[in-house]
Structure formats: C-alpha cells, structure tokens
Coordinates of N, CA and C in Angstrom, one line a residue:
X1 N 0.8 -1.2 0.0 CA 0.0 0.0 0.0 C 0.9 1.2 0.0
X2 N 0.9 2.1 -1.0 CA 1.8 3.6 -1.2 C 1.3 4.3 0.2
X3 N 2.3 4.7 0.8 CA 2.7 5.5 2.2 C 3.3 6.8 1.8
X4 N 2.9 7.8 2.4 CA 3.4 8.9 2.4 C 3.0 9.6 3.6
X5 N 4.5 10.6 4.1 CA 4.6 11.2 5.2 C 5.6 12.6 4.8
X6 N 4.5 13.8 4.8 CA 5.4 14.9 4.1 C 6.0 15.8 5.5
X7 N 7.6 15.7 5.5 CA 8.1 16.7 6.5 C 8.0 17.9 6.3
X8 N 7.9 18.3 5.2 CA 7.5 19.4 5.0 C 6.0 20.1 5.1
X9 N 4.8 19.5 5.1 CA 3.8 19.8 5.5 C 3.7 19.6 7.1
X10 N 4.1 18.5 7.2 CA 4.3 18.6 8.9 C 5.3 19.0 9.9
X11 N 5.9 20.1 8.7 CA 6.6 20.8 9.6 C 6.3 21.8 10.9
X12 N 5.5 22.4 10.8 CA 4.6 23.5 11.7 C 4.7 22.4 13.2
X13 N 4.4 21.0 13.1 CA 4.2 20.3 14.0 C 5.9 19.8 14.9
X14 N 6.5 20.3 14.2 CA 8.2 20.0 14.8 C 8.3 20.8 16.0
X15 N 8.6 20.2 16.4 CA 9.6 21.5 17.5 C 10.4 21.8 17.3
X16 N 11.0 23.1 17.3 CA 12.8 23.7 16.2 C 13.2 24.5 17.5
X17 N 14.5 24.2 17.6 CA 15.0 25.2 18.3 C 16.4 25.3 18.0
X18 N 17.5 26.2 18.4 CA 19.0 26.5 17.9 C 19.5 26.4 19.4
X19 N 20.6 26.7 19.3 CA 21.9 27.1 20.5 C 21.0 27.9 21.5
X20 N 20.0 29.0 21.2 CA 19.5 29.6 22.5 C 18.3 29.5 22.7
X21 N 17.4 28.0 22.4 CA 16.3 27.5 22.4 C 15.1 27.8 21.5
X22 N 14.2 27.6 22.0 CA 13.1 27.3 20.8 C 12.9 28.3 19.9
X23 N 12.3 28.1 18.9 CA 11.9 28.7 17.8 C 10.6 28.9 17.6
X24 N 10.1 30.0 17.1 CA 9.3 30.2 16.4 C 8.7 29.6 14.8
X25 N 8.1 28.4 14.6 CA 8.0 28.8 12.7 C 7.6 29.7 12.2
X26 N 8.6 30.3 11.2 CA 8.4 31.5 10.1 C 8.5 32.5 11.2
X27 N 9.7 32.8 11.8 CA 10.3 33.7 12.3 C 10.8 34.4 11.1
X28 N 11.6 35.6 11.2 CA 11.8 36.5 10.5 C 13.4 35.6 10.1
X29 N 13.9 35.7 8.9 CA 15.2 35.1 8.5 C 16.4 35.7 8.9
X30 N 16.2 36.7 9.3 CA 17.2 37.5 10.2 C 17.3 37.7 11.3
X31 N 16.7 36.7 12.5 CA 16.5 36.6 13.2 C 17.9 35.6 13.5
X32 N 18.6 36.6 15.1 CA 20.0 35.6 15.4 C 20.0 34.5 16.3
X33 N 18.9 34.1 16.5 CA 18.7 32.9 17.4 C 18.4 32.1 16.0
X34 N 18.0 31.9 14.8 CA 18.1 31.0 13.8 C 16.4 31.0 13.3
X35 N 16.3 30.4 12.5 CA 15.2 30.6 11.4 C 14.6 29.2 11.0
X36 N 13.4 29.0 10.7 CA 12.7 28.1 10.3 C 11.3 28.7 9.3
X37 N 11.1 28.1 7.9 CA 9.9 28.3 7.6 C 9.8 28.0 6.3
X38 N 8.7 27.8 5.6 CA 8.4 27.2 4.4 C 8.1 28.1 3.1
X39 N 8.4 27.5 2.4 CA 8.2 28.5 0.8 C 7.8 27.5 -0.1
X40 N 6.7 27.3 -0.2 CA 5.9 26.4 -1.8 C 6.6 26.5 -2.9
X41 N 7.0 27.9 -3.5 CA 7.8 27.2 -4.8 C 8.9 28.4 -4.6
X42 N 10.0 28.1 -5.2 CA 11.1 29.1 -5.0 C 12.0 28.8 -6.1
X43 N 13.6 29.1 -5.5 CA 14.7 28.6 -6.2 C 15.9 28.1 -5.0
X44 N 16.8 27.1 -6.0 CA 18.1 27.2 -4.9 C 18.8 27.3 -5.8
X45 N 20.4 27.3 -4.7 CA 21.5 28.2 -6.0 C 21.9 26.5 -6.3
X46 N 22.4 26.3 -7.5 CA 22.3 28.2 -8.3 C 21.3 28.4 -9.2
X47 N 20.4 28.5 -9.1 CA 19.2 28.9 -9.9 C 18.1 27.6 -10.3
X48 N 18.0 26.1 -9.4 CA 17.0 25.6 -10.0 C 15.9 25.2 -9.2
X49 N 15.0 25.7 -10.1 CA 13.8 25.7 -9.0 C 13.3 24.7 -8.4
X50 N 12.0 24.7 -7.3 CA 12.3 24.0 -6.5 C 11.2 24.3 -5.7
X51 N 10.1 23.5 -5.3 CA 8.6 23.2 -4.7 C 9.2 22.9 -3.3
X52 N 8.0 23.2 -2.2 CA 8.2 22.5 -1.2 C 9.6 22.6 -0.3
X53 N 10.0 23.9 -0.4 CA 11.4 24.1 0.8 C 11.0 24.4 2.0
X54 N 11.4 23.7 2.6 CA 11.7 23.8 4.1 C 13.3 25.0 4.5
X55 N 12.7 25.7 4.9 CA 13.9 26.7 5.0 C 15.1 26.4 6.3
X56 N 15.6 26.6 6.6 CA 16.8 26.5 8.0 C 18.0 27.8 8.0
X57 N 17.5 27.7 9.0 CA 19.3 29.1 9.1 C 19.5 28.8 10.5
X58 N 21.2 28.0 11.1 CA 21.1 28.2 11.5 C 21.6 29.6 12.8
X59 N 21.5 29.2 14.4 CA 21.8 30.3 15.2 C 22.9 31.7 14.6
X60 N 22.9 32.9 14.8 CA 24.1 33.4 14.3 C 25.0 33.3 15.0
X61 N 26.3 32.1 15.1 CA 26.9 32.3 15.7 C 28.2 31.5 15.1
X62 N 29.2 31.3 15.8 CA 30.0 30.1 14.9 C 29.4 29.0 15.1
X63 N 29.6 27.9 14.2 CA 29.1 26.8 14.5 C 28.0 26.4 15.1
X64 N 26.9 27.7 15.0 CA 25.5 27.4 15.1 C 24.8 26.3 14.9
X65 N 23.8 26.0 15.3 CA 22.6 24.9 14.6 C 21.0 25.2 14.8
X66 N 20.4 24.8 14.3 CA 19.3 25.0 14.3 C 18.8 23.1 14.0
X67 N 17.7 22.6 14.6 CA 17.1 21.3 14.7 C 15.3 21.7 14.5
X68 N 15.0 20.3 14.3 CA 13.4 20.0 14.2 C 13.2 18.7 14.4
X69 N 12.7 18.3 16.1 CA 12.1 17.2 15.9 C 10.3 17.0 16.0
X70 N 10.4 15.8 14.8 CA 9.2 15.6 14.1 C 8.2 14.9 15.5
X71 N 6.9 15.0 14.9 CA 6.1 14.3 16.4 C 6.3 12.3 16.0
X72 N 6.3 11.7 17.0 CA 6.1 10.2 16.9 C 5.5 9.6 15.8
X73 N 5.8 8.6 15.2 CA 5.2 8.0 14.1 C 5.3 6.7 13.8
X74 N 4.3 5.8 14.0 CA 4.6 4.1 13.9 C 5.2 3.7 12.0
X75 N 6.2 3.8 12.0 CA 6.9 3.4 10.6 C 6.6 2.2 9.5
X76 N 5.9 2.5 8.9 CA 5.3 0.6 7.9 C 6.8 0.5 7.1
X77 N 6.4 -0.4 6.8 CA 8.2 -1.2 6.2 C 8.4 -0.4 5.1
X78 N 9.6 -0.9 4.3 CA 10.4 -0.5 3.1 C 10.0 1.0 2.4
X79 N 9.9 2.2 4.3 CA 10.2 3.4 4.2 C 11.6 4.1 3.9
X80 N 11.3 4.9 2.9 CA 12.8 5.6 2.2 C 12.4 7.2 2.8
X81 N 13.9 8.3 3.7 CA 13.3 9.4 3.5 C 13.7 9.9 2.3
X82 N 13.5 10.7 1.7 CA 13.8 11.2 0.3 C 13.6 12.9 0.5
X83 N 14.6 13.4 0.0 CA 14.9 15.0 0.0 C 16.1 15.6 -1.4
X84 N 16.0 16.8 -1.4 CA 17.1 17.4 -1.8 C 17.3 18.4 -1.1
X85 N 19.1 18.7 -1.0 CA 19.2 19.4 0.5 C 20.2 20.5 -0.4
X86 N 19.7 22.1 -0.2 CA 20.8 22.5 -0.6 C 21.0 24.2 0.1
X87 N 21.0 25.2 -0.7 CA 21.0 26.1 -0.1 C 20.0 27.2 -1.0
X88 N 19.2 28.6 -0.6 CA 18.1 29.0 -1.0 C 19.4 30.2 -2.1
X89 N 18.3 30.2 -2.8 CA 19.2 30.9 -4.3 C 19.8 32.6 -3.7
X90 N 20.7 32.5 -4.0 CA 21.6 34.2 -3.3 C 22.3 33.6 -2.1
X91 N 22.1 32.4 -1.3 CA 22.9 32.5 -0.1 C 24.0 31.8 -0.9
X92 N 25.2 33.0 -1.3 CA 26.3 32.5 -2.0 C 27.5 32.8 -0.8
X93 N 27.1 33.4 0.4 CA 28.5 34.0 1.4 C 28.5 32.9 1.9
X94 N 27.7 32.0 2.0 CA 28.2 30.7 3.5 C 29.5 30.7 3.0
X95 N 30.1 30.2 4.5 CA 30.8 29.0 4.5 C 30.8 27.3 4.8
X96 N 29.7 27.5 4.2 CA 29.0 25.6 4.1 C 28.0 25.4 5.6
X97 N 27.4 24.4 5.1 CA 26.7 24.0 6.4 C 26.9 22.4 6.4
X98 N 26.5 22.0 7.4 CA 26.5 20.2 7.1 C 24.7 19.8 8.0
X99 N 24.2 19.3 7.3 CA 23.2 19.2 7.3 C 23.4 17.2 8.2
X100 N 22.3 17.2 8.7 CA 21.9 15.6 9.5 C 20.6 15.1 9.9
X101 N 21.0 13.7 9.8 CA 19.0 13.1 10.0 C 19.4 12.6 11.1
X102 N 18.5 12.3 11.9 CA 18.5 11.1 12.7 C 17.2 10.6 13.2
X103 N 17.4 9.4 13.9 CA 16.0 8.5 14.0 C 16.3 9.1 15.2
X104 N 15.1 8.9 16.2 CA 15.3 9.0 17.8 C 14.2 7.6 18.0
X105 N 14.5 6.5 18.8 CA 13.7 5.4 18.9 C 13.8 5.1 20.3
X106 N 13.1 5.5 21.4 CA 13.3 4.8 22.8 C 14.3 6.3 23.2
X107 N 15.0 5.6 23.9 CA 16.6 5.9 24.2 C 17.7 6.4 23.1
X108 N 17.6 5.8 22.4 CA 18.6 6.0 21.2 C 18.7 7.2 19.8
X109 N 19.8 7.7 19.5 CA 19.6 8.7 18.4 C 20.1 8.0 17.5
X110 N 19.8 7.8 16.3 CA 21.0 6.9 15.4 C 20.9 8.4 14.4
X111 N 22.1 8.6 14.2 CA 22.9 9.8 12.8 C 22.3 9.0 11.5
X112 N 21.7 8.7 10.4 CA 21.5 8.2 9.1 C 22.5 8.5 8.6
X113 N 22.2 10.0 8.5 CA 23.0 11.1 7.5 C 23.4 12.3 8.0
X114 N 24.5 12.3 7.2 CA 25.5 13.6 7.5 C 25.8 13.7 6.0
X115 N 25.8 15.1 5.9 CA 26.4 16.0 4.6 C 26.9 17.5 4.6
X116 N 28.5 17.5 4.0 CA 28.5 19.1 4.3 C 28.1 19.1 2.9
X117 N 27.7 20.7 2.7 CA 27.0 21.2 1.4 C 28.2 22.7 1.4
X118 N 28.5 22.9 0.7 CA 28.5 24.5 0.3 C 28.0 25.3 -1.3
X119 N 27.4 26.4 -0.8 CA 26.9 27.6 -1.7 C 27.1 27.1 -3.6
X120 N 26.3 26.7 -4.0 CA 25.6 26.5 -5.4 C 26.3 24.5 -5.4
X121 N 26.0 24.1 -4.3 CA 26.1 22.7 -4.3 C 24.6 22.4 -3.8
X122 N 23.9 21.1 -4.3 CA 22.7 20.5 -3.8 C 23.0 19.3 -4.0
X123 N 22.3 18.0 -3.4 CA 22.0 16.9 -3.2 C 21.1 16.0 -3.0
X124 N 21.2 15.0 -3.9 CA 19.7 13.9 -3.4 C 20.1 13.5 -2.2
X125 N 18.9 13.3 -1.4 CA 18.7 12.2 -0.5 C 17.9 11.3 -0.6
X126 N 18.6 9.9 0.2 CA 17.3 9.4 -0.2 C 18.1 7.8 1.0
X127 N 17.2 8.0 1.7 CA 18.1 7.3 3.5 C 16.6 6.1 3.4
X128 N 17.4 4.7 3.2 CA 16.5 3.7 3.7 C 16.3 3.8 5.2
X129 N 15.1 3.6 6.0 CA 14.9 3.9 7.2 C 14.1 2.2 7.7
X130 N 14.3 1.0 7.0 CA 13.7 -0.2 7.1 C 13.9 -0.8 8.3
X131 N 15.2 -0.2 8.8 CA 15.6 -1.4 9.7 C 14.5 -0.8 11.0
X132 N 13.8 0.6 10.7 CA 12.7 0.9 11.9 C 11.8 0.3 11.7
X133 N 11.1 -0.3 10.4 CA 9.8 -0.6 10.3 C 8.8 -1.1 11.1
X134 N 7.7 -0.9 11.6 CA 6.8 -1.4 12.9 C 7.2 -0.7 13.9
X135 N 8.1 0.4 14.1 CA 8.8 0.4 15.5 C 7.7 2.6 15.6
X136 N 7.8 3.0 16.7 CA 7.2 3.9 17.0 C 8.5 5.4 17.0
X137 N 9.2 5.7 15.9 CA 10.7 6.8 15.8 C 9.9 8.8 15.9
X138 N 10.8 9.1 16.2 CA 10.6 10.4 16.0 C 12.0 11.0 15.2
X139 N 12.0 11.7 14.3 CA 12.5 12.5 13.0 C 13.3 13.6 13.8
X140 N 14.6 14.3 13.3 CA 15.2 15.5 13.2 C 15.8 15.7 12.3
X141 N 15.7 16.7 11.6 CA 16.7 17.3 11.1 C 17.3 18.2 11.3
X142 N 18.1 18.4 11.0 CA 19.6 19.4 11.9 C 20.0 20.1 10.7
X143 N 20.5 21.4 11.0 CA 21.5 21.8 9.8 C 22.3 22.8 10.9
X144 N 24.0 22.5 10.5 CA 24.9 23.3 11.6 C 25.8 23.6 10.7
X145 N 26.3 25.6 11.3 CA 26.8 26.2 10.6 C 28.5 26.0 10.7
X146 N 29.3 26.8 10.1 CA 30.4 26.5 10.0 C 31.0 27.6 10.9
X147 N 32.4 28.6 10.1 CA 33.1 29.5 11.2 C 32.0 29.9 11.1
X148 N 31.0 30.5 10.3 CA 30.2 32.0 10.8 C 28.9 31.3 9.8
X149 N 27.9 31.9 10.2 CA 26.9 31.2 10.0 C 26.2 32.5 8.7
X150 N 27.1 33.6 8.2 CA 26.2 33.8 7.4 C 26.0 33.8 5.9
X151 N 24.9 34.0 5.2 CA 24.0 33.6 4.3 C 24.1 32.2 4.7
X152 N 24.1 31.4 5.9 CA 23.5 30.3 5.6 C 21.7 29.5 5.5
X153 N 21.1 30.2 4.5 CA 19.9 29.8 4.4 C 19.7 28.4 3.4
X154 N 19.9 27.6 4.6 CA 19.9 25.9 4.3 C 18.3 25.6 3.8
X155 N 18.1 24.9 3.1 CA 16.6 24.1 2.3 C 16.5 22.3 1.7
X156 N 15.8 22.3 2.4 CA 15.2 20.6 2.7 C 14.0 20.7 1.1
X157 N 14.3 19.9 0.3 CA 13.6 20.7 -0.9 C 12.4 19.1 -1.0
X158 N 10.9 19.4 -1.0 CA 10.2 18.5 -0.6 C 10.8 17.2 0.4
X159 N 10.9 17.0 1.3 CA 11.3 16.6 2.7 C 10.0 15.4 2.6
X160 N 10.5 13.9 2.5 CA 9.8 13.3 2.9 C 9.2 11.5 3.2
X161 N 8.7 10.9 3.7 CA 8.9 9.8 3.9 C 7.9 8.7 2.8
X162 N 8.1 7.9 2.3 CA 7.3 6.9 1.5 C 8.2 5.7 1.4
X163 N 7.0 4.9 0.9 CA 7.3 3.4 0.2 C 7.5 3.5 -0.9
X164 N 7.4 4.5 -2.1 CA 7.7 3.8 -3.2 C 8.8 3.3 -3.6
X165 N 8.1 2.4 -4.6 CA 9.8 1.9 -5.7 C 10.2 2.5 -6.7
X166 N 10.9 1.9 -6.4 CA 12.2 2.5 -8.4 C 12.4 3.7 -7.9
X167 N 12.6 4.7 -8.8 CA 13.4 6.0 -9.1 C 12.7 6.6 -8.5
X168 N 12.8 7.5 -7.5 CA 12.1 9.0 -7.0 C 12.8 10.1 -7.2

C-alpha cells in the first residue's frame, strides 16, 4: 500500500529550536537565534527551481545549529526518506553548512546522514529507514553552521517519507 509522510507539511508540528532554544515557525530570517519556515515554490542556488522548501538558518553564531524534531510516528516497512538538500538561491556568502537526519527510537539517536554542502552545491537524498519498520521513531533534522553562520539559508527541498519503488 503507497505511504506517504510529508516533512514538509508537517513541519509547523516539529519543535525547532538553535543554540539559544526554541523557535518560532516563520520567524523572521534575520533573526540571530536561527530561522525556520516554508516557501511552496522558490529557487536554490544556483538557480533551480524548487517546490516545497523547508527553510533552515542556523543560530548566528559560529558553529551554530538549528534542529526539528518531528512528532512520533509508527513506521510501515520498506520506508525511504527522500529530499534534496541544498541552499536557498543568493545564499552565496556561506561558508558551508552540514546538514543531518537522525532516528530518535526509545533511548537512542541513530545519525543516518551527514552532509557538508557548500553555496551553489545540492544533493539527493534518499536514507532507507527499514531497519525501523513497525517500531514507534521520532525525525530530526539538523542543519549546523560552519566558522560564521552567514548567508547560511539551508533548504530541505520536498522533505519526505514513503514506500515507493524504483526511481524518486
């Protein structure tokens, strides 16, 4: 049976917070405690467009972060998350961010993924999550800044969980 679980629509339902605690969704992007918020259609650099961004900035600081963990979710099997992660069109000053998933199950955090990215770089993702299936996980995504956290306006480009097969 096709499953779908959009991180990006259910984002509003995360809790986000940075280095100096929680967050607001769709705070102002210049805001120095860090940023979170959604844009339907946009662009990333270097120029291709791009549905469904989840935005991120993290804290202004060095080595800032900013996180979102997702609410609890019972997982059906041969779940993929699938994303493109990159950065929003004009943030060309970073100096990279490294972006991470992780499961939280019980007690435990497991890292999936780790990626640094820098300014007019993007990337598929796409993280088998099977070995959870049947199990009750909660979602984070992380994105953490480098020496200086600015233009880092990090984007999760449709963010999301399913069964299908073959190519996404």
């Amino acid at each position: 049976t096709p499953w779908i679980y959009s991180l990006y629509e259910n984002s509003m339902q995360a809790t986000w917070r940075s280095g100096s605690g929680s967050l607001n969704f769709s705070s102002s992007e210049d805001n120095p405690d860090g940023f979170v918020g959604k844009t339907d259609y946009g662009y990333i650099n270097p120029g291709v467009r791009a549905v469904s961004m989840l935005e991120t900035r993290p804290q202004m600081t060095s080595h800032g972060w900013v996180e979102g963990l997702y609410p609890e979710i019972l997982l059906p099997e041969n779940v993929h998350l699938r994303s493109y992660i990159g950065f929003k069109k004009g943030a060309d000053a970073s100096d990279g961010v490294t972006f991470h998933i992780f499961v939280h199950e019980g007690n435990t955090y497991s890292q999936v993924a780790v990626q640094k990215l820098f300014p007019r770089q993007y990337k598929k993702v796409d993280i088998n999550l099977s070995p959870w299936a049947g199990k009750k996980i909660q979602l984070i995504l992380k994105v953490s800044a480098g020496n200086h956290s600015k233009s880092d306006l990090a984007v999760w480009v449709n963010p999301r969980l399913d069964n299908f097969q073959g190519k996404k």
